[in-house]
Coordinates of C-alpha atoms and ligand atoms in Angstrom, one line a residue:
M4 CA -74.4 -8.7 154.5
A5 CA -75.8 -9.3 150.9
K6 CA -75.7 -6.4 148.4
P7 CA -79.0 -4.7 148.3
E8 CA -81.1 -5.2 145.2
T9 CA -83.6 -2.5 145.7
T10 CA -83.7 1.1 146.9
V11 CA -85.7 0.1 149.9
E12 CA -83.1 -2.6 150.9
L13 CA -80.2 -0.2 150.3
T14 CA -82.0 2.4 152.5
Q15 CA -82.6 -0.1 155.3
Q16 CA -79.0 -1.2 155.2
I17 CA -77.7 2.3 155.4
K18 CA -80.0 3.1 158.3
A19 CA -78.8 0.0 160.1
S20 CA -75.2 1.0 159.5
A21 CA -75.9 4.5 160.9
R22 CA -77.3 3.1 164.1
E23 CA -74.3 0.7 164.4
L24 CA -72.1 3.8 164.2
G25 CA -73.9 5.4 167.1
F26 CA -76.4 7.7 165.4
D27 CA -79.7 7.8 167.3
L28 CA -81.8 9.3 164.5
V29 CA -81.5 8.6 160.8
G30 CA -83.9 9.5 157.9
C31 CA -83.7 10.2 154.2
A32 CA -85.0 12.9 151.9
P33 CA -84.8 13.7 148.3
A34 CA -82.0 16.3 147.5
D35 CA -84.5 19.0 146.6
P36 CA -83.8 22.7 147.3
F37 CA -84.9 23.9 150.8
A38 CA -87.2 26.5 149.3
R39 CA -89.1 27.5 152.5
E40 CA -86.0 27.7 154.6
Q41 CA -84.2 29.8 152.0
E42 CA -87.0 32.3 152.0
L43 CA -87.0 32.6 155.8
I44 CA -83.2 32.9 156.1
L45 CA -82.9 35.4 153.3
E46 CA -85.6 37.5 155.0
D47 CA -83.6 37.3 158.3
V48 CA -80.5 38.5 156.4
R49 CA -82.4 41.4 154.9
R50 CA -83.7 42.4 158.3
G51 CA -80.1 42.4 159.6
Y52 CA -80.5 39.6 162.1
F53 CA -77.2 38.1 161.1
S54 CA -75.4 41.4 160.7
G55 CA -72.6 40.3 163.1
M56 CA -71.9 37.3 161.0
S57 CA -70.4 38.7 157.8
W58 CA -70.0 35.3 156.3
I59 CA -73.8 34.8 156.1
T60 CA -74.5 36.5 152.7
P61 CA -77.5 35.9 150.4
E62 CA -75.2 34.0 148.0
R63 CA -74.1 31.7 150.8
V64 CA -77.7 31.2 152.0
K65 CA -78.7 30.2 148.5
L66 CA -75.9 27.7 148.3
A67 CA -76.7 26.3 151.7
C68 CA -80.2 25.6 150.6
D69 CA -79.3 23.9 147.3
P70 CA -78.1 20.3 147.7
E71 CA -77.4 20.0 144.0
A72 CA -75.1 23.0 144.1
L73 CA -73.2 21.5 147.0
L74 CA -72.9 18.1 145.4
P75 CA -73.6 18.0 141.6
G76 CA -75.7 15.0 140.9
A77 CA -77.0 14.7 144.5
Q78 CA -80.1 12.6 144.7
S79 CA -80.6 12.1 148.4
I80 CA -80.0 13.5 151.9
V81 CA -79.3 11.3 154.8
G82 CA -80.2 13.3 157.9
L83 CA -78.6 12.1 161.2
G84 CA -78.8 12.9 164.8
M85 CA -76.9 12.1 168.0
A86 CA -78.4 12.9 171.4
Y87 CA -76.0 14.8 173.6
A88 CA -77.9 15.7 176.8
Y89 CA -76.5 14.6 180.1
P90 CA -78.3 15.0 183.5
D91 CA -77.3 18.2 185.4
V92 CA -75.0 17.6 188.3
Q93 CA -75.8 21.0 189.8
Q94 CA -77.4 24.1 188.5
E95 CA -77.0 27.6 189.8
T96 CA -78.6 30.7 188.6
P97 CA -77.4 34.2 189.4
S98 CA -78.7 35.5 192.7
P99 CA -77.6 39.1 193.3
P100 CA -76.1 39.5 196.8
A101 CA -76.8 42.3 199.1
P102 CA -75.0 45.5 198.0
G103 CA -71.8 46.3 199.8
G104 CA -68.4 45.2 198.5
S105 CA -66.1 43.3 200.7
G106 CA -63.8 41.6 198.4
G107 CA -60.6 43.7 198.8
S108 CA -57.8 43.8 196.3
G109 CA -54.7 41.7 195.6
P110 CA -54.2 38.4 193.7
P111 CA -56.8 35.7 194.1
T112 CA -56.2 33.2 196.9
K113 CA -57.7 29.8 197.4
T114 CA -60.8 31.1 199.1
Q115 CA -61.1 34.3 197.1
G116 CA -63.1 33.9 193.9
R117 CA -65.5 31.8 195.8
G118 CA -69.1 32.8 196.5
E119 CA -71.4 32.1 199.3
G120 CA -70.6 28.9 201.2
G121 CA -67.1 28.8 199.7
R122 CA -68.5 27.6 196.3
P123 CA -66.6 28.7 193.2
L124 CA -68.4 31.5 191.2
R125 CA -69.8 29.5 188.4
G126 CA -70.5 30.4 184.8
R127 CA -72.9 28.1 182.9
V128 CA -72.0 26.3 179.7
A129 CA -74.6 25.3 177.1
R130 CA -75.3 21.6 177.3
Y131 CA -74.0 20.8 173.8
A132 CA -70.5 21.9 174.9
W133 CA -70.2 20.0 178.2
G134 CA -68.2 17.1 176.7
H135 CA -65.7 16.5 173.9
D136 CA -65.9 18.6 170.7
Y137 CA -68.7 16.9 168.7
H138 CA -67.1 17.7 165.4
D139 CA -64.2 15.3 166.3
I140 CA -66.7 12.6 167.3
I141 CA -69.3 12.9 164.5
R142 CA -67.1 13.6 161.4
P143 CA -65.4 10.2 161.4
K144 CA -68.7 8.5 161.8
L145 CA -70.1 10.4 158.8
V146 CA -67.0 9.5 156.7
A147 CA -67.5 5.8 157.7
L148 CA -71.2 5.9 156.7
G149 CA -70.3 7.5 153.4
R150 CA -67.8 4.7 152.8
R151 CA -70.5 2.2 153.5
L152 CA -72.8 3.9 151.0
T153 CA -70.2 3.6 148.4
E154 CA -69.6 -0.1 149.2
L155 CA -73.3 -0.9 148.9
A156 CA -74.2 1.3 146.0
G157 CA -71.1 1.1 143.8
P158 CA -67.7 2.9 143.3
E159 CA -69.3 5.7 141.1
T160 CA -71.1 6.9 144.3
R161 CA -70.1 10.4 145.5
N162 CA -70.9 11.7 149.0
R163 CA -70.4 14.9 150.9
V164 CA -70.6 15.1 154.7
F165 CA -71.7 18.0 156.8
V166 CA -71.5 18.5 160.5
D167 CA -72.3 22.1 161.4
T168 CA -69.2 23.7 159.9
G169 CA -70.2 22.9 156.2
P170 CA -72.5 25.2 154.3
L171 CA -75.6 22.9 154.3
V172 CA -78.5 24.1 156.5
D173 CA -78.4 21.1 158.8
R174 CA -81.8 21.9 160.4
A175 CA -83.5 21.9 157.1
A176 CA -81.8 18.5 156.2
A177 CA -83.1 17.0 159.5
V178 CA -86.6 18.3 159.0
H179 CA -86.8 17.1 155.4
A180 CA -85.5 13.7 156.4
G181 CA -88.3 13.4 159.0
L182 CA -86.1 13.6 162.1
G183 CA -88.2 16.3 163.8
F184 CA -90.0 19.6 163.1
N185 CA -89.1 23.3 163.3
G186 CA -89.7 24.7 166.8
K187 CA -90.5 28.3 167.4
N188 CA -87.1 28.5 169.2
T189 CA -85.4 27.7 165.8
C190 CA -84.3 24.2 167.0
V191 CA -85.4 21.0 165.5
L192 CA -87.7 19.1 167.9
T193 CA -87.3 15.4 167.7
G194 CA -89.6 13.0 169.5
P195 CA -87.1 10.8 171.4
H196 CA -84.5 13.4 172.4
G197 CA -86.2 16.8 172.1
S198 CA -83.9 19.4 170.7
Y199 CA -80.7 18.2 172.5
V200 CA -79.4 16.5 169.4
F201 CA -76.3 17.1 167.2
L202 CA -77.5 17.3 163.6
S203 CA -75.4 16.2 160.7
A204 CA -76.1 15.0 157.1
I205 CA -74.6 13.3 154.1
L206 CA -75.5 14.3 150.6
T207 CA -75.2 11.4 148.2
T208 CA -75.6 10.7 144.5
V209 CA -77.4 7.5 145.4
A210 CA -81.3 7.3 145.3
L211 CA -82.7 6.3 148.8
Q212 CA -86.2 5.7 150.0
P213 CA -87.4 9.1 151.5
D214 CA -89.0 9.3 154.9
P215 CA -92.2 11.4 155.4
M216 CA -91.7 14.8 157.0
L217 CA -93.4 15.1 160.4
S218 CA -96.7 16.9 160.4
K219 CA -96.3 18.4 163.9
D220 CA -95.8 21.9 165.2
C221 CA -95.6 23.9 168.5
G222 CA -99.3 24.6 168.6
S223 CA -100.2 27.5 170.9
C224 CA -97.0 27.2 173.1
T225 CA -94.8 30.3 173.2
A226 CA -92.7 29.3 176.3
C227 CA -89.3 29.8 174.5
I228 CA -90.3 33.2 173.1
D229 CA -91.5 34.3 176.6
A230 CA -88.4 33.0 178.4
C231 CA -85.7 34.5 176.2
P232 CA -83.9 37.0 178.4
T233 CA -82.6 39.2 175.6
D234 CA -85.8 39.1 173.4
A235 CA -83.8 37.6 170.7
L236 CA -86.8 35.4 169.6
L237 CA -89.0 37.8 167.8
G238 CA -91.6 35.3 166.8
P239 CA -91.9 31.7 165.6
E240 CA -88.6 30.7 164.0
R241 CA -87.5 34.4 164.0
L242 CA -84.2 34.9 165.8
D243 CA -82.3 38.1 165.9
A244 CA -78.9 36.4 166.2
N245 CA -77.3 39.7 167.2
R246 CA -79.2 39.6 170.5
C247 CA -78.9 35.9 171.2
I248 CA -76.6 34.9 174.1
A249 CA -75.3 31.9 172.2
Y250 CA -74.1 34.2 169.4
L251 CA -72.8 36.9 171.8
T252 CA -70.8 34.5 173.9
I253 CA -69.5 32.2 171.1
E254 CA -69.3 33.9 167.6
H255 CA -69.2 37.6 168.5
R256 CA -65.8 39.2 168.6
G257 CA -65.0 42.3 170.5
S258 CA -67.2 44.2 172.9
I259 CA -70.7 42.9 173.9
P260 CA -73.3 45.6 173.7
R261 CA -73.6 47.2 177.1
E262 CA -77.4 47.0 177.3
L263 CA -77.3 43.2 176.7
R264 CA -74.6 42.4 179.3
P265 CA -76.9 42.3 182.3
K266 CA -79.3 40.0 180.5
I267 CA -76.6 37.4 179.9
G268 CA -76.8 36.2 183.5
N269 CA -74.0 33.7 184.3
W270 CA -73.9 32.1 180.8
V271 CA -70.3 31.9 179.9
F272 CA -70.6 29.8 176.7
G273 CA -73.9 29.6 174.9
C274 CA -77.4 29.6 176.4
D275 CA -80.0 26.8 176.8
I276 CA -82.9 28.8 178.2
C277 CA -85.2 28.5 175.1
Q278 CA -84.5 24.7 175.1
E279 CA -84.8 24.2 178.9
V280 CA -88.4 25.6 178.9
C281 CA -89.5 23.6 175.9
P282 CA -92.0 20.8 176.8
W283 CA -90.3 18.6 174.2
N284 CA -87.2 18.5 176.4
R285 CA -89.1 17.7 179.6
A286 CA -87.9 14.1 179.8
R287 CA -84.9 13.8 182.0
P288 CA -81.7 13.6 179.9
R289 CA -80.3 10.1 179.9
G290 CA -76.7 10.6 178.8
V291 CA -76.6 8.2 175.8
H292 CA -73.0 8.7 174.6
P293 CA -70.1 8.7 176.9
E294 CA -68.1 10.9 174.4
F295 CA -70.4 13.8 175.4
A296 CA -70.2 13.3 179.1
P297 CA -69.3 16.4 181.0
E298 CA -66.3 14.5 182.6
G299 CA -64.6 14.4 179.2
G300 CA -64.8 18.1 178.5
A301 CA -65.3 21.5 180.0
G302 CA -68.3 20.3 182.1
E303 CA -71.5 22.1 182.8
A304 CA -70.1 25.1 184.6
L305 CA -66.8 26.9 184.9
D306 CA -65.0 28.4 187.8
L307 CA -65.0 32.1 186.8
A308 CA -62.0 33.0 188.9
E309 CA -60.0 30.2 187.3
V310 CA -61.0 31.2 183.8
L311 CA -60.1 34.9 184.4
S312 CA -56.7 33.8 185.5
L313 CA -55.8 31.7 182.4
D314 CA -53.0 32.8 180.2
V315 CA -52.7 31.7 176.6
D316 CA -51.0 28.3 177.4
G317 CA -53.4 27.7 180.3
F318 CA -56.4 28.4 178.1
R319 CA -55.2 26.0 175.5
A320 CA -54.5 23.2 178.0
R321 CA -57.8 23.7 179.8
F322 CA -60.1 23.7 176.8
R323 CA -58.2 21.7 174.1
G324 CA -60.6 19.2 172.4
T325 CA -63.7 21.1 173.6
P326 CA -66.0 23.5 171.7
L327 CA -65.0 26.3 174.2
T328 CA -61.9 27.2 172.1
R329 CA -64.3 28.8 169.6
P330 CA -64.6 32.3 171.2
K331 CA -60.8 32.1 171.8
R332 CA -59.2 33.1 175.0
A333 CA -60.2 36.8 174.8
G334 CA -63.8 35.9 174.1
L335 CA -64.1 33.4 176.9
L336 CA -62.4 35.7 179.5
R337 CA -64.7 38.5 178.4
N338 CA -67.7 36.3 179.0
A339 CA -66.4 35.2 182.4
A340 CA -66.1 38.9 183.4
V341 CA -69.7 39.6 182.3
A342 CA -70.9 36.5 184.2
A343 CA -69.0 37.5 187.3
G344 CA -70.5 41.0 187.2
N345 CA -74.0 39.6 186.8
L346 CA -73.5 37.2 189.7
G347 CA -73.0 40.3 191.8
D348 CA -70.8 38.6 194.3
P349 CA -67.9 40.6 195.7
A350 CA -65.9 37.4 195.9
A351 CA -65.2 38.0 192.2
I352 CA -63.3 41.3 192.9
P353 CA -59.8 39.9 193.1
A354 CA -60.1 38.0 189.9
L355 CA -61.7 41.0 188.1
L356 CA -58.9 43.3 189.3
G357 CA -56.4 40.8 188.0
A358 CA -58.3 40.9 184.6
L359 CA -57.9 44.7 184.5
Q360 CA -54.2 43.9 183.8
D361 CA -55.0 41.4 181.0
P362 CA -53.1 42.0 177.7
E363 CA -56.5 41.9 175.8
P364 CA -58.4 45.2 175.8
V365 CA -61.7 43.5 175.5
V366 CA -61.0 41.5 178.7
R367 CA -60.0 44.7 180.6
E368 CA -63.1 46.5 179.3
H369 CA -65.5 43.9 180.5
A370 CA -63.7 43.4 183.8
A371 CA -64.1 47.2 184.4
W372 CA -67.8 46.9 183.6
A373 CA -68.2 43.9 185.9
L374 CA -66.5 45.6 188.8
Q375 CA -69.1 48.4 188.5
Q376 CA -71.9 45.8 189.0
L377 CA -70.3 44.8 192.4
G378 CA -70.4 48.3 193.9
P379 CA -70.3 50.2 196.0
L380 CA -66.7 49.1 196.0
P381 CA -64.3 49.4 198.9
A382 CA -61.8 52.3 198.8
D383 CA -58.8 50.0 198.1
V384 CA -60.5 48.5 195.1
L385 CA -61.4 51.9 193.7
A386 CA -57.9 53.1 194.3
A387 CA -56.6 50.0 192.4
M388 CA -59.0 50.8 189.5
K389 CA -57.8 54.4 189.5
G390 CA -54.2 53.2 189.3
V391 CA -55.1 51.2 186.2
Q392 CA -57.0 54.1 184.6
E393 CA -53.9 56.3 184.8
H394 CA -52.0 54.0 182.5
E395 CA -54.9 52.7 180.3
T396 CA -54.6 53.8 176.7
D397 CA -57.5 51.8 175.1
P398 CA -60.6 54.2 174.7
A399 CA -63.2 51.5 175.4
V400 CA -61.5 50.4 178.7
R401 CA -61.0 54.1 179.7
A402 CA -64.7 54.7 179.0
E403 CA -65.7 51.8 181.4
L404 CA -63.3 53.1 184.0
D405 CA -64.8 56.6 183.6
Q406 CA -68.3 55.1 184.3
A407 CA -66.9 53.9 187.6
V408 CA -65.9 57.6 188.2
V409 CA -69.5 58.6 187.6
R410 CA -70.6 56.0 190.1
G411 CA -68.5 57.4 192.8
W412 CA -64.7 57.7 192.6
P413 CA -63.1 58.2 196.0
Ligands
SF4_24 FE1 -82.8 33.6 173.7 FE2 -80.9 32.1 174.9 FE3 -82.5 31.0 173.1 FE4 -80.7 32.8 172.3 S1 -80.3 30.7 173.2 S2 -82.8 32.7 171.7 S3 -80.7 34.2 174.1 S4 -83.1 31.9 175.1
SF4_25 FE1 -92.3 25.2 170.4 FE2 -93.0 25.7 173.0 FE3 -90.8 24.3 172.5 FE4 -90.9 26.9 171.9 S1 -91.0 26.0 173.9 S2 -90.1 25.3 170.6 S3 -93.0 27.1 171.2 S4 -92.9 23.7 172.0

């Protein structure tokens, strides 16, 4: 391909290279500060909406909204998107069974840990995490595109790539580059792929032809705000991350606030509710990139009894190369316990009793909570819980087991 002679030609060639690399969306913006976004995020920090994420400080927000500070001499942003949605194979939502425990104690067997009709008790995984870890897929593509920029624009070119883990606000980069607009659910809504898009960006010292920002908005729709089970969406683009299931099940370490546990349903990693109800996601997902297919990763749902039985090596082997390693073993088993409690199916009792012996206190605590949701429990289960309580030293686990006493110890 001939060397570009104008900014327009260079931009066209970079966009063509991005598409060849597999990006579905590409646009360009000047590397101006994200003034509006900075104001919004700083206000959220002031209100304490990110208080569980100590790394989100005002200084870090200002840096994340300032392309020039992230790459001195930056002139342009290349905003990029890869669609990740795959069609659902099967969906299950929690349906509480009739009260009356019948699970019995003892280690899980092949049929225990299975719900109605012998199906495994399933915990849902957010769509973005069904397949292989997107960082591993997207970063090499960004590096290749940066190399291409340097080839085309000259060796003095400097680039910096961002895929989620870097400090740049990727949503702002995408909106400024015309890939989509800000939804009230805080996602970027793109025309062709809704919000089911991995966003990434390159900052570059090269001048590129900017794309216009989209002049769209959500209008009078409030479907996402109305549907959020934890009331984490407080208004348009206003998210209290501390209440969001995605934060609680992925980033949050330690105990999940008790009052929020029942609202988590059977989400075991992330939450898609505010995206599932969005009219911009109404088109049936097509499964564009095989790398993100559920067969290559954790899949759309996890067998809760299996997760609760994983030791450290088993956890590593099961989730290596997927985003599900992020909450670490303790976090994922904690989430599986909460989901099992919310499913309300006594078939989970053996796996939860097993989790009461887990070396991680946070797992034992949430298993004890989950067992309470399955009551009234059979006498042998209560006796097993009492046996655990006698030796339990962790105050939070003891407190949960005490709650079981309040509910009717034998
Ligand atoms: Fe609410 Fe779930 Fe959306 Fe978080 S991800 S804002 S919990 S609907
Ligand atoms: Fe906007 Fe409605 Fe989608 Fe929410 S559900 S992001 S309000 S279009």
